Every structure is written in structure tokens, then in C-alpha cells.
GROMACS .gro file of C-alpha atoms in nm:
model
  228
    1UNK     CA    1   1.014  -0.530   2.487
    2UNK     CA    2   0.653  -0.386   2.382
    3UNK     CA    3   0.418  -0.562   2.326
    4UNK     CA    4   0.273  -0.651   1.941
    5UNK     CA    5  -0.079  -0.633   2.048
    6UNK     CA    6  -0.099  -0.306   1.861
    7UNK     CA    7  -0.038  -0.487   1.544
    8UNK     CA    8  -0.282  -0.748   1.554
    9UNK     CA    9  -0.593  -0.484   1.514
   10UNK     CA   10  -0.644  -0.392   1.129
   11UNK     CA   11  -0.295  -0.584   1.017
   12UNK     CA   12  -0.420  -0.680   0.669
   13UNK     CA   13  -0.567  -0.326   0.638
   14UNK     CA   14  -0.254  -0.159   0.728
   15UNK     CA   15   0.024  -0.403   0.495
   16UNK     CA   16  -0.217  -0.379   0.215
   17UNK     CA   17  -0.241  -0.027   0.208
   18UNK     CA   18   0.180  -0.039   0.287
   19UNK     CA   19   0.221  -0.256  -0.022
   20UNK     CA   20   0.016  -0.126  -0.285
   21UNK     CA   21   0.140   0.098  -0.506
   22UNK     CA   22  -0.127   0.265  -0.713
   23UNK     CA   23  -0.502   0.227  -0.767
   24UNK     CA   24  -0.492   0.035  -1.135
   25UNK     CA   25  -0.190  -0.171  -0.970
   26UNK     CA   26  -0.198  -0.477  -0.901
   27UNK     CA   27  -0.090  -0.530  -0.537
   28UNK     CA   28   0.217  -0.806  -0.632
   29UNK     CA   29   0.276  -0.952  -0.980
   30UNK     CA   30   0.250  -1.310  -1.023
   31UNK     CA   31   0.424  -1.528  -1.214
   32UNK     CA   32   0.258  -1.719  -1.542
   33UNK     CA   33   0.170  -2.002  -1.401
   34UNK     CA   34  -0.026  -1.820  -1.133
   35UNK     CA   35  -0.168  -1.655  -1.448
   36UNK     CA   36  -0.247  -1.982  -1.613
   37UNK     CA   37  -0.390  -2.067  -1.230
   38UNK     CA   38  -0.675  -1.742  -1.274
   39UNK     CA   39  -0.712  -1.875  -1.657
   40UNK     CA   40  -0.825  -2.229  -1.529
   41UNK     CA   41  -0.492  -2.385  -1.684
   42UNK     CA   42  -0.318  -2.444  -1.375
   43UNK     CA   43  -0.125  -2.771  -1.314
   44UNK     CA   44  -0.197  -2.829  -0.937
   45UNK     CA   45   0.200  -2.988  -0.944
   46UNK     CA   46   0.351  -2.659  -1.110
   47UNK     CA   47   0.565  -2.422  -0.821
   48UNK     CA   48   0.414  -2.119  -0.835
   49UNK     CA   49   0.588  -1.761  -0.728
   50UNK     CA   50   0.497  -1.392  -0.590
   51UNK     CA   51   0.659  -1.090  -0.662
   52UNK     CA   52   0.638  -0.847  -0.360
   53UNK     CA   53   0.796  -0.493  -0.578
   54UNK     CA   54   1.084  -0.323  -0.437
   55UNK     CA   55   1.047  -0.012  -0.226
   56UNK     CA   56   0.771  -0.181   0.057
   57UNK     CA   57   0.897  -0.147   0.402
   58UNK     CA   58   0.850  -0.471   0.627
   59UNK     CA   59   0.773  -0.401   0.989
   60UNK     CA   60   1.045  -0.609   1.249
   61UNK     CA   61   1.065  -0.647   1.568
   62UNK     CA   62   1.370  -0.795   1.802
   63UNK     CA   63   1.397  -0.971   2.145
   64UNK     CA   64   1.524  -0.620   2.338
   65UNK     CA   65   1.358  -0.258   2.340
   66UNK     CA   66   1.743  -0.131   2.258
   67UNK     CA   67   2.084  -0.209   2.019
   68UNK     CA   68   2.347  -0.015   2.153
   69UNK     CA   69   2.686   0.051   1.905
   70UNK     CA   70   2.957   0.249   1.866
   71UNK     CA   71   2.955   0.472   1.562
   72UNK     CA   72   3.207   0.257   1.309
   73UNK     CA   73   3.108  -0.065   1.411
   74UNK     CA   74   2.943  -0.348   1.246
   75UNK     CA   75   2.713  -0.631   1.429
   76UNK     CA   76   2.550  -0.953   1.331
   77UNK     CA   77   2.212  -0.927   1.412
   78UNK     CA   78   1.896  -1.154   1.412
   79UNK     CA   79   1.563  -0.953   1.390
   80UNK     CA   80   1.188  -1.122   1.341
   81UNK     CA   81   0.935  -0.980   1.075
   82UNK     CA   82   0.665  -0.820   1.346
   83UNK     CA   83   0.363  -0.955   1.211
   84UNK     CA   84   0.201  -1.139   0.925
   85UNK     CA   85   0.283  -1.022   0.570
   86UNK     CA   86  -0.026  -1.083   0.311
   87UNK     CA   87  -0.190  -1.034  -0.004
   88UNK     CA   88  -0.482  -0.903  -0.146
   89UNK     CA   89  -0.636  -1.227  -0.066
   90UNK     CA   90  -0.512  -1.302   0.279
   91UNK     CA   91  -0.274  -1.540   0.173
   92UNK     CA   92   0.036  -1.556   0.451
   93UNK     CA   93   0.383  -1.487   0.224
   94UNK     CA   94   0.611  -1.392   0.508
   95UNK     CA   95   0.461  -1.544   0.841
   96UNK     CA   96   0.520  -1.323   1.106
   97UNK     CA   97   0.828  -1.421   1.388
   98UNK     CA   98   0.994  -1.508   1.000
   99UNK     CA   99   1.386  -1.424   1.075
  100UNK     CA  100   1.547  -1.141   0.917
  101UNK     CA  101   1.955  -1.206   0.955
  102UNK     CA  102   2.189  -0.922   0.882
  103UNK     CA  103   2.417  -0.691   1.009
  104UNK     CA  104   2.451  -0.313   1.166
  105UNK     CA  105   2.691  -0.168   0.960
  106UNK     CA  106   2.836   0.206   0.976
  107UNK     CA  107   2.748   0.465   0.685
  108UNK     CA  108   2.960   0.696   0.607
  109UNK     CA  109   2.774   1.033   0.621
  110UNK     CA  110   2.783   1.321   0.341
  111UNK     CA  111   2.968   1.668   0.417
  112UNK     CA  112   3.034   1.553   0.762
  113UNK     CA  113   3.421   1.538   0.840
  114UNK     CA  114   3.397   1.110   0.851
  115UNK     CA  115   3.102   1.112   1.091
  116UNK     CA  116   2.940   0.792   1.041
  117UNK     CA  117   2.545   0.691   1.078
  118UNK     CA  118   2.441   0.348   1.137
  119UNK     CA  119   2.161   0.127   0.947
  120UNK     CA  120   2.100  -0.238   0.885
  121UNK     CA  121   2.130  -0.463   0.631
  122UNK     CA  122   1.908  -0.750   0.563
  123UNK     CA  123   2.103  -1.069   0.371
  124UNK     CA  124   1.817  -1.322   0.467
  125UNK     CA  125   1.488  -1.463   0.570
  126UNK     CA  126   1.508  -1.793   0.764
  127UNK     CA  127   1.131  -1.887   0.771
  128UNK     CA  128   1.010  -2.140   1.081
  129UNK     CA  129   1.067  -2.497   0.861
  130UNK     CA  130   1.449  -2.378   0.822
  131UNK     CA  131   1.363  -2.254   0.460
  132UNK     CA  132   1.589  -1.966   0.357
  133UNK     CA  133   1.557  -1.687   0.129
  134UNK     CA  134   1.765  -1.401   0.027
  135UNK     CA  135   1.648  -1.041   0.060
  136UNK     CA  136   1.794  -0.715  -0.060
  137UNK     CA  137   1.695  -0.461   0.195
  138UNK     CA  138   1.825  -0.193   0.426
  139UNK     CA  139   1.683   0.014   0.723
  140UNK     CA  140   1.679   0.382   0.761
  141UNK     CA  141   2.021   0.503   0.839
  142UNK     CA  142   2.040   0.661   1.172
  143UNK     CA  143   2.265   0.949   1.250
  144UNK     CA  144   2.157   1.082   1.583
  145UNK     CA  145   2.433   0.971   1.932
  146UNK     CA  146   2.405   0.953   2.309
  147UNK     CA  147   2.689   1.087   2.458
  148UNK     CA  148   2.811   0.866   2.751
  149UNK     CA  149   3.031   1.094   2.989
  150UNK     CA  150   3.310   0.996   3.256
  151UNK     CA  151   3.148   0.873   3.539
  152UNK     CA  152   2.781   0.882   3.436
  153UNK     CA  153   2.469   0.660   3.491
  154UNK     CA  154   2.383   0.471   3.235
  155UNK     CA  155   2.122   0.283   3.367
  156UNK     CA  156   1.813   0.399   3.190
  157UNK     CA  157   1.980   0.361   2.820
  158UNK     CA  158   2.102  -0.017   2.947
  159UNK     CA  159   1.823  -0.110   3.064
  160UNK     CA  160   1.709  -0.392   2.817
  161UNK     CA  161   1.917  -0.343   2.556
  162UNK     CA  162   2.155  -0.544   2.373
  163UNK     CA  163   2.525  -0.407   2.368
  164UNK     CA  164   2.773  -0.419   2.081
  165UNK     CA  165   3.162  -0.510   2.198
  166UNK     CA  166   3.249  -0.174   2.082
  167UNK     CA  167   2.969   0.038   2.272
  168UNK     CA  168   3.021  -0.195   2.589
  169UNK     CA  169   3.378  -0.128   2.579
  170UNK     CA  170   3.317   0.261   2.581
  171UNK     CA  171   3.050   0.267   2.846
  172UNK     CA  172   3.230   0.023   3.097
  173UNK     CA  173   3.576   0.257   3.054
  174UNK     CA  174   3.364   0.570   3.115
  175UNK     CA  175   3.129   0.431   3.368
  176UNK     CA  176   3.320   0.194   3.590
  177UNK     CA  177   3.051  -0.074   3.492
  178UNK     CA  178   3.245  -0.398   3.434
  179UNK     CA  179   2.940  -0.627   3.399
  180UNK     CA  180   2.844  -0.523   3.076
  181UNK     CA  181   2.707  -0.802   2.876
  182UNK     CA  182   2.844  -0.750   2.483
  183UNK     CA  183   2.664  -0.927   2.214
  184UNK     CA  184   3.012  -1.010   1.989
  185UNK     CA  185   3.327  -1.095   2.201
  186UNK     CA  186   3.578  -0.746   2.113
  187UNK     CA  187   3.954  -0.889   2.007
  188UNK     CA  188   4.225  -0.760   2.329
  189UNK     CA  189   4.478  -0.570   2.098
  190UNK     CA  190   4.133  -0.374   1.966
  191UNK     CA  191   4.009  -0.322   2.296
  192UNK     CA  192   4.351  -0.243   2.393
  193UNK     CA  193   4.331   0.027   2.209
  194UNK     CA  194   4.031   0.122   2.234
  195UNK     CA  195   4.112   0.211   2.636
  196UNK     CA  196   4.402   0.401   2.542
  197UNK     CA  197   4.164   0.656   2.363
  198UNK     CA  198   3.923   0.674   2.612
  199UNK     CA  199   4.182   0.730   2.932
  200UNK     CA  200   4.263   1.055   2.690
  201UNK     CA  201   3.927   1.134   2.646
  202UNK     CA  202   3.595   1.193   2.938
  203UNK     CA  203   3.311   1.120   2.633
  204UNK     CA  204   3.184   0.957   2.392
  205UNK     CA  205   2.870   0.863   2.197
  206UNK     CA  206   2.711   0.625   2.111
  207UNK     CA  207   2.413   0.526   1.845
  208UNK     CA  208   2.107   0.353   2.110
  209UNK     CA  209   1.864   0.209   1.804
  210UNK     CA  210   1.482   0.096   1.894
  211UNK     CA  211   1.486  -0.152   1.600
  212UNK     CA  212   1.094  -0.167   1.619
  213UNK     CA  213   1.072   0.203   1.511
  214UNK     CA  214   1.436   0.250   1.381
  215UNK     CA  215   1.503  -0.104   1.196
  216UNK     CA  216   1.209  -0.130   1.003
  217UNK     CA  217   1.329  -0.263   0.667
  218UNK     CA  218   1.305  -0.132   0.278
  219UNK     CA  219   1.337  -0.339   0.022
  220UNK     CA  220   1.573  -0.266  -0.254
  221UNK     CA  221   1.484  -0.491  -0.521
  222UNK     CA  222   1.162  -0.725  -0.618
  223UNK     CA  223   1.144  -1.020  -0.361
  224UNK     CA  224   1.035  -1.323  -0.504
  225UNK     CA  225   0.906  -1.557  -0.292
  226UNK     CA  226   0.756  -1.966  -0.404
  227UNK     CA  227   0.449  -2.100  -0.343
  228UNK     CA  228   0.403  -2.430  -0.319
   0.00000   0.00000   0.00000
């Protein structure tokens, strides 16, 4: 996995630029309790909330350099926030390494004869304390595939890769590699049907995702966080 050292320099400035929406627009919107605090009327026992607006993109990382899935394959996946997400006062809103729980999902591409893309759909943040927070965010849709041919050497593709069950079955049947470890098991009937298809083909296409480049998530709606 790539080192996160590149995120450390200028992190605060980077995230401030990424999240600011305009020169006269506040970095985040605060609940009335925060406004009262600014006026010296805040009750310290009253919880506060802060809102990260829609369309903000949050960088993510993963324990493997690549994730490989079949077109049409769904795969549960847990990513992590790559670096601290902060507000204009340098308060940490989402700490680095907060889990992002979600799923890789197929996407039907318009005007493409039933071809599919793939994207990560985020459902929940899990903080180090165990607190969970729902999130509505997606990655971009990836459409480019890599071709696996019968008998081909897939060593470079498989290096430091997490592999979905469907993709693992495809690669195993086409290349003869029987030692591919998968993220999720595939049922016997499904594996048998896939094998039957591949016996009539000499190649197949798979998605090879690089999480730190392909799976950064963009908020589809405001993310309201509590600050106690």
C-alpha cells in the first residue's frame, strides 16, 4: 500500500481548499447552538453539531493497493479516511483511519449494450470510539476494465490485491491459478454457472481498482456530525 506520508504535508490547507465552496461562504454550517456560543450565550452542556456540505470529496485509503471485481459483482468493502478532515479552526471533524463501511456496486452504463461500470457506495462511518454515523456518499464510476486471457500470467495484476469471489473464479479458471484468495466466498451453483460460461470463452474482463486513486468518496447530501 502506498505510504500516506504524501498526505502529511499541507494537509490542513489541502482540506480547507477542498471543502470551501466560496470566498464569502462559511467553511461549514453550524447548528444554532454554535451560533449562540459565538455570541457568548452557549451552554457548555448543550450538544453541538456541524455540517459538512454535499459535494465535498473525502480521501480514502485501503490495506491493499488494488481491489479486483467482475463486472456486475457486488462486494462489501471497508475503506478508511486517509487523513484528518478539519474545519477552518483546525478542529478535527473526522479523524484519519475512521472506517468507511460500504459496498462496491455495479453501475449500468447508458447507451452501452448492457455494459457495466463499478463504484463504491459508502453507508456508514465507524469512529475509533465505536460510534457509528450514517453517510450518503459515492465514489466516481470506473468504466475501464483489464482483460484476462486463458493461460495468461496475472502476477502483476494480483500483486497486493484484494479479490472478489467472482473475479477470483474467473482468474482461476482462465489462468489455472488455484491459490487465489477471495474477499467473499461464492456459492457452488454460482461458481458452476460461471465456470460453464468461461469454458466457452478464452478471455474475460475485470475491474482493477486502485482505492487511493479511484475510490475517494463525494458526499451526496449534507453530513451532520455531532460535536460533544
